[in-house]
PDB file of C-alpha atoms in Angstrom:
ATOM      1  CA  MET A  27     -11.781   8.880 -20.498  1.00 40.00           C
ATOM      2  CA  SER A  28     -10.342   5.489 -22.036  1.00 42.00           C
ATOM      3  CA  ALA A  29     -11.866   2.541 -22.143  1.00 42.00           C
ATOM      4  CA  SER A  30      -9.926   0.685 -19.959  1.00 49.00           C
ATOM      5  CA  VAL A  31     -10.684   2.797 -16.868  1.00 44.00           C
ATOM      6  CA  PRO A  32     -11.410   0.333 -14.316  1.00 47.00           C
ATOM      7  CA  PRO A  33     -15.077  -0.076 -12.606  1.00 42.00           C
ATOM      8  CA  ARG A  34     -13.663   0.034  -8.766  1.00 46.00           C
ATOM      9  CA  GLU A  35     -15.856  -0.018  -5.668  1.00 54.00           C
ATOM     10  CA  ARG A  36     -14.141   0.002  -2.886  1.00 60.00           C
ATOM     11  CA  GLY A  37     -11.500   2.377  -4.143  1.00 75.00           C
ATOM     12  CA  ASN A  38      -7.991   2.825  -4.721  1.00 84.00           C
ATOM     13  CA  VAL A  39      -4.993   2.860  -1.489  1.00 91.00           C
ATOM     14  CA  ALA A  40      -2.744   5.500  -2.305  1.00 92.00           C
ATOM     15  CA  LYS A  41       0.433   4.495  -3.719  1.00 91.00           C
ATOM     16  CA  GLU A  42       2.239   8.139  -2.800  1.00 94.00           C
ATOM     17  CA  VAL A  43       1.931  11.066  -1.422  1.00 96.00           C
ATOM     18  CA  TYR A  44       0.443  13.519  -4.085  1.00 97.00           C
ATOM     19  CA  THR A  45       1.737  16.884  -5.183  1.00 97.00           C
ATOM     20  CA  LEU A  46       0.186  19.533  -7.554  1.00 96.00           C
ATOM     21  CA  ASP A  47       2.200  18.225 -10.530  1.00 97.00           C
ATOM     22  CA  MET A  48       1.953  14.479  -9.480  1.00 97.00           C
ATOM     23  CA  ILE A  49      -2.022  15.160  -9.815  1.00 97.00           C
ATOM     24  CA  GLN A  50      -1.679  17.836 -13.197  1.00 98.00           C
ATOM     25  CA  LYS A  51       0.297  14.562 -14.530  1.00 98.00           C
ATOM     26  CA  HIS A  52      -2.404  12.187 -13.647  1.00 96.00           C
ATOM     27  CA  LYS A  53      -5.248  14.593 -15.352  1.00 96.00           C
ATOM     28  CA  ASP A  54      -3.153  15.117 -18.421  1.00 97.00           C
ATOM     29  CA  ASN A  55      -2.538  11.446 -19.253  1.00 96.00           C
ATOM     30  CA  ASN A  56      -6.223  10.372 -18.335  1.00 94.00           C
ATOM     31  CA  THR A  57      -4.835   8.372 -15.204  1.00 93.00           C
ATOM     32  CA  LEU A  58      -7.067   9.999 -12.735  1.00 92.00           C
ATOM     33  CA  HIS A  59      -8.145   6.331 -11.698  1.00 90.00           C
ATOM     34  CA  GLU A  60      -4.469   5.439 -10.749  1.00 92.00           C
ATOM     35  CA  LEU A  61      -5.125   8.779  -7.046  1.00 94.00           C
ATOM     36  CA  GLY A  62      -6.010   7.215  -3.963  1.00 93.00           C
ATOM     37  CA  ARG A  63      -6.460   7.916  -0.440  1.00 94.00           C
ATOM     38  CA  ALA A  64      -3.995   7.354   2.327  1.00 95.00           C
ATOM     39  CA  LYS A  65      -5.445   3.552   3.859  1.00 94.00           C
ATOM     40  CA  ASP A  66      -6.828   5.694   6.597  1.00 95.00           C
ATOM     41  CA  MET A  67      -8.521   8.101   5.502  1.00 95.00           C
ATOM     42  CA  LEU A  68     -10.507   5.538   2.446  1.00 93.00           C
ATOM     43  CA  ASP A  69     -11.474   2.879   5.513  1.00 93.00           C
ATOM     44  CA  ARG A  70     -13.340   5.950   7.437  1.00 95.00           C
ATOM     45  CA  MET A  71     -14.649   7.508   3.984  1.00 93.00           C
ATOM     46  CA  PHE A  72     -15.534   3.599   3.185  1.00 90.00           C
ATOM     47  CA  ALA A  73     -17.164   3.312   7.761  1.00 94.00           C
ATOM     48  CA  HIS A  74     -18.658   6.324   6.618  1.00 96.00           C
ATOM     49  CA  THR A  75     -20.326   5.888   3.650  1.00 93.00           C
ATOM     50  CA  ASP A  76     -22.035   2.094   4.827  1.00 94.00           C
ATOM     51  CA  LYS A  77     -23.423   3.781   7.298  1.00 97.00           C
ATOM     52  CA  MET A  78     -24.872   6.724   5.094  1.00 96.00           C
ATOM     53  CA  LYS A  79     -26.235   3.851   3.288  1.00 95.00           C
ATOM     54  CA  THR A  80     -28.198   2.373   6.003  1.00 97.00           C
ATOM     55  CA  ILE A  81     -29.961   5.599   6.971  1.00 98.00           C
ATOM     56  CA  TRP A  82     -30.429   7.795   3.000  1.00 98.00           C
ATOM     57  CA  ARG A  83     -31.410   6.436  -0.435  1.00 97.00           C
ATOM     58  CA  SER A  84     -28.742   7.014  -1.948  1.00 95.00           C
ATOM     59  CA  MET A  85     -25.684   9.251  -1.186  1.00 95.00           C
ATOM     60  CA  GLY A  86     -26.715  11.862  -3.492  1.00 95.00           C
ATOM     61  CA  ASP A  87     -29.740  12.733  -1.789  1.00 96.00           C
ATOM     62  CA  TYR A  88     -27.386  12.684   1.143  1.00 97.00           C
ATOM     63  CA  ILE A  89     -25.181  14.917   0.089  1.00 96.00           C
ATOM     64  CA  LEU A  90     -27.847  16.948  -1.255  1.00 95.00           C
ATOM     65  CA  SER A  91     -30.243  17.509   2.159  1.00 95.00           C
ATOM     66  CA  ARG A  92     -26.325  17.676   4.050  1.00 95.00           C
ATOM     67  CA  LEU A  93     -24.411  19.932   1.771  1.00 93.00           C
ATOM     68  CA  PHE A  94     -27.527  21.886   0.411  1.00 93.00           C
ATOM     69  CA  GLY A  95     -30.214  21.878   3.111  1.00 92.00           C
ATOM     70  CA  PHE A  96     -33.078  20.716   1.558  1.00 94.00           C
ATOM     71  CA  GLU A  97     -35.461  19.166   2.788  1.00 95.00           C
ATOM     72  CA  TYR A  98     -35.758  15.842   3.293  1.00 97.00           C
ATOM     73  CA  GLU A  99     -38.113  12.679   3.488  1.00 97.00           C
ATOM     74  CA  THR A 100     -39.017   8.852   4.204  1.00 98.00           C
ATOM     75  CA  ASP A 101     -39.019   7.304   1.447  1.00 96.00           C
ATOM     76  CA  PRO A 102     -42.352   4.733   1.393  1.00 96.00           C
ATOM     77  CA  ASP A 103     -40.412   2.158  -0.950  1.00 96.00           C
ATOM     78  CA  SER A 104     -36.878   2.196   1.088  1.00 96.00           C
ATOM     79  CA  SER A 105     -37.898   3.709   4.288  1.00 97.00           C
ATOM     80  CA  LEU A 106     -34.876   5.610   3.926  1.00 98.00           C
ATOM     81  CA  TYR A 107     -34.408   9.197   3.758  1.00 98.00           C
ATOM     82  CA  ARG A 108     -34.979  10.801   0.770  1.00 97.00           C
ATOM     83  CA  ALA A 109     -33.887  14.803  -0.622  1.00 96.00           C
ATOM     84  CA  ILE A 110     -36.624  16.755  -1.556  1.00 95.00           C
ATOM     85  CA  PRO A 111     -36.084  19.086  -5.002  1.00 86.00           C
ATOM     86  CA  ASP A 112     -36.252  22.271  -3.873  1.00 84.00           C
ATOM     87  CA  THR A 113     -34.617  24.609  -6.856  1.00 78.00           C
ATOM     88  CA  GLY A 114     -35.020  28.049  -4.761  1.00 78.00           C
ATOM     89  CA  LYS A 115     -30.917  26.616  -2.881  1.00 75.00           C
ATOM     90  CA  MET A 116     -27.849  27.826  -3.275  1.00 77.00           C
ATOM     91  CA  THR A 117     -27.279  25.603  -7.058  1.00 88.00           C
ATOM     92  CA  THR A 118     -22.544  25.192  -6.491  1.00 92.00           C
ATOM     93  CA  LEU A 119     -21.315  25.385  -3.053  1.00 94.00           C
ATOM     94  CA  PHE A 120     -16.886  24.995  -2.453  1.00 96.00           C
ATOM     95  CA  VAL A 121     -15.879  23.309   0.205  1.00 95.00           C
ATOM     96  CA  PRO A 122     -13.205  21.148   2.258  1.00 96.00           C
ATOM     97  CA  ASN A 123     -13.322  17.302   0.987  1.00 96.00           C
ATOM     98  CA  ASP A 124     -13.940  15.133   3.832  1.00 96.00           C
ATOM     99  CA  PHE A 125     -12.228  11.930   2.786  1.00 96.00           C
ATOM    100  CA  PRO A 126      -8.634  13.713   1.387  1.00 97.00           C
ATOM    101  CA  TYR A 127      -6.716  11.523  -1.385  1.00 96.00           C
ATOM    102  CA  ASN A 128      -3.482  11.123  -0.379  1.00 97.00           C
ATOM    103  CA  THR A 129      -1.952  14.683  -1.297  1.00 97.00           C
ATOM    104  CA  GLU A 130       1.935  16.558   0.657  1.00 95.00           C
ATOM    105  CA  GLU A 131       1.483  18.431   3.118  1.00 93.00           C
ATOM    106  CA  GLY A 132      -0.375  22.022   2.794  1.00 91.00           C
ATOM    107  CA  ILE A 133      -2.158  20.898  -0.109  1.00 95.00           C
ATOM    108  CA  ASP A 134      -5.846  21.079   0.496  1.00 94.00           C
ATOM    109  CA  HIS A 135      -8.496  19.284  -1.383  1.00 96.00           C
ATOM    110  CA  TRP A 136     -11.615  21.205  -1.622  1.00 97.00           C
ATOM    111  CA  LEU A 137     -14.824  19.996  -3.587  1.00 97.00           C
ATOM    112  CA  LEU A 138     -17.304  21.872  -6.152  1.00 97.00           C
ATOM    113  CA  TRP A 139     -20.898  20.987  -5.907  1.00 95.00           C
ATOM    114  CA  SER A 140     -23.218  21.508  -8.281  1.00 94.00           C
ATOM    115  CA  LEU A 141     -26.601  20.881  -8.623  1.00 92.00           C
ATOM    116  CA  THR A 142     -25.612  20.367 -12.630  1.00 90.00           C
ATOM    117  CA  PRO A 143     -23.188  19.538 -14.104  1.00 91.00           C
ATOM    118  CA  ILE A 144     -20.915  22.980 -14.418  1.00 93.00           C
ATOM    119  CA  PRO A 145     -19.028  23.564 -18.187  1.00 95.00           C
ATOM    120  CA  ASP A 146     -14.833  23.348 -17.517  1.00 95.00           C
ATOM    121  CA  GLU A 147     -15.077  27.369 -18.673  1.00 96.00           C
ATOM    122  CA  GLU A 148     -17.416  27.746 -15.836  1.00 95.00           C
ATOM    123  CA  ALA A 149     -15.746  25.311 -13.374  1.00 96.00           C
ATOM    124  CA  ARG A 150     -12.027  27.501 -13.875  1.00 97.00           C
ATOM    125  CA  ALA A 151     -14.196  30.941 -14.066  1.00 96.00           C
ATOM    126  CA  PHE A 152     -15.410  30.530 -10.305  1.00 95.00           C
ATOM    127  CA  LEU A 153     -12.207  28.635  -9.188  1.00 96.00           C
ATOM    128  CA  ASP A 154      -9.968  31.228 -11.137  1.00 95.00           C
ATOM    129  CA  ALA A 155     -12.187  34.346  -8.923  1.00 93.00           C
ATOM    130  CA  LYS A 156     -11.939  32.084  -5.495  1.00 93.00           C
ATOM    131  CA  LEU A 157      -8.144  30.960  -5.277  1.00 94.00           C
ATOM    132  CA  VAL A 158      -6.608  33.931  -4.856  1.00 90.00           C
ATOM    133  CA  ASP A 159      -3.846  34.912  -2.336  1.00 84.00           C
ATOM    134  CA  SER A 160      -3.604  38.235  -0.289  1.00 82.00           C
ATOM    135  CA  ASP A 161      -2.723  40.063  -3.506  1.00 84.00           C
ATOM    136  CA  GLY A 162      -5.341  39.279  -5.768  1.00 84.00           C
ATOM    137  CA  LYS A 163      -3.364  36.972  -7.774  1.00 87.00           C
ATOM    138  CA  VAL A 164      -4.459  33.769  -8.829  1.00 89.00           C
ATOM    139  CA  LEU A 165      -3.424  30.849  -6.833  1.00 90.00           C
ATOM    140  CA  ARG A 166      -1.493  26.895  -8.772  1.00 93.00           C
ATOM    141  CA  TYR A 167      -4.685  24.569  -8.268  1.00 96.00           C
ATOM    142  CA  VAL A 168      -5.432  21.497 -10.027  1.00 97.00           C
ATOM    143  CA  TYR A 169      -9.053  20.592 -10.497  1.00 98.00           C
ATOM    144  CA  PHE A 170     -10.894  17.617 -12.446  1.00 97.00           C
ATOM    145  CA  VAL A 171     -13.619  15.965 -13.111  1.00 94.00           C
ATOM    146  CA  ASN A 172     -13.553  11.910 -12.074  1.00 89.00           C
ATOM    147  CA  PRO A 173     -14.567   9.188 -14.816  1.00 84.00           C
ATOM    148  CA  VAL A 174     -17.603   7.589 -14.084  1.00 82.00           C
ATOM    149  CA  ALA A 175     -16.430   4.783 -13.398  1.00 82.00           C
ATOM    150  CA  VAL A 176     -14.519   6.288 -10.528  1.00 83.00           C
ATOM    151  CA  ARG A 177     -16.711   8.567  -8.683  1.00 84.00           C
ATOM    152  CA  SER A 178     -17.889   7.252  -5.670  1.00 83.00           C
ATOM    153  CA  ILE A 179     -20.704   9.499  -5.356  1.00 89.00           C
ATOM    154  CA  LYS A 180     -22.372   9.987  -9.468  1.00 88.00           C
ATOM    155  CA  GLU A 181     -25.489  11.391  -8.339  1.00 91.00           C
ATOM    156  CA  VAL A 182     -24.400  14.950  -7.319  1.00 92.00           C
ATOM    157  CA  SER A 183     -21.880  16.590  -9.766  1.00 92.00           C
ATOM    158  CA  HIS A 184     -18.639  17.601  -8.594  1.00 95.00           C
ATOM    159  CA  TYR A 185     -14.933  19.233  -9.217  1.00 96.00           C
ATOM    160  CA  HIS A 186     -11.998  17.903  -7.201  1.00 97.00           C
ATOM    161  CA  VAL A 187     -10.149  20.433  -6.363  1.00 97.00           C
ATOM    162  CA  PHE A 188      -6.193  21.262  -5.165  1.00 97.00           C
ATOM    163  CA  PHE A 189      -4.211  23.943  -4.774  1.00 96.00           C
ATOM    164  CA  LYS A 190      -1.340  25.341  -1.206  1.00 89.00           C
ATOM    165  CA  LYS A 191      -3.198  25.988   1.685  1.00 74.00           C
ATOM    166  CA  TRP A 192      -1.153  28.144   3.068  1.00 59.00           C
ATOM    167  CA  SER A 193      -1.375  30.527   0.442  1.00 54.00           C
ATOM    168  CA  LEU A 194      -4.826  31.349   0.231  1.00 52.00           C
ATOM    169  CA  ALA A 195      -7.002  34.341   1.236  1.00 52.00           C
ATOM    170  CA  VAL A 196     -10.197  34.449   2.827  1.00 48.00           C
ATOM    171  CA  THR A 197     -13.617  34.946   0.564  1.00 51.00           C
ATOM    172  CA  ALA A 198     -16.144  35.311   0.818  1.00 47.00           C
ATOM    173  CA  PRO A 199     -18.768  31.653  -0.024  1.00 49.00           C
TER     174      PRO A 199
END
């Protein structure tokens, strides 16, 4: 990542509707920070985030509880909820993004969440196994980890994954 990536507090409003080729180009050109969401999606995302920040100690705690099923307790210092670490929980989840980027119709935006950072080659192997068509052929997809300066949720490791949803076969979680 170049040092010129500007930090962003409230996200980017998309300037265009993204195709898989456009997302791949942003990845290849190290311009992921330019990707954005539709204005209404961005507004919904930050309304949700702002509300969760009044309840949870961090967005990471919220994600750990909501997605990974961690128990939670009230943090005595902040009076907000915090997730209770649980090493027995599933460590990797692949789920639709609740607040997807502004992609063209037919492209899904999912997230590959992990309790620990996943090396790129392991992420690719995971996605190659999950993103297959009904004939077992691996679909074309684009994936990446956002630069630190533009991550909306910094506390839990995650990849953004884009693929054409109509061609996805149902696979076990």
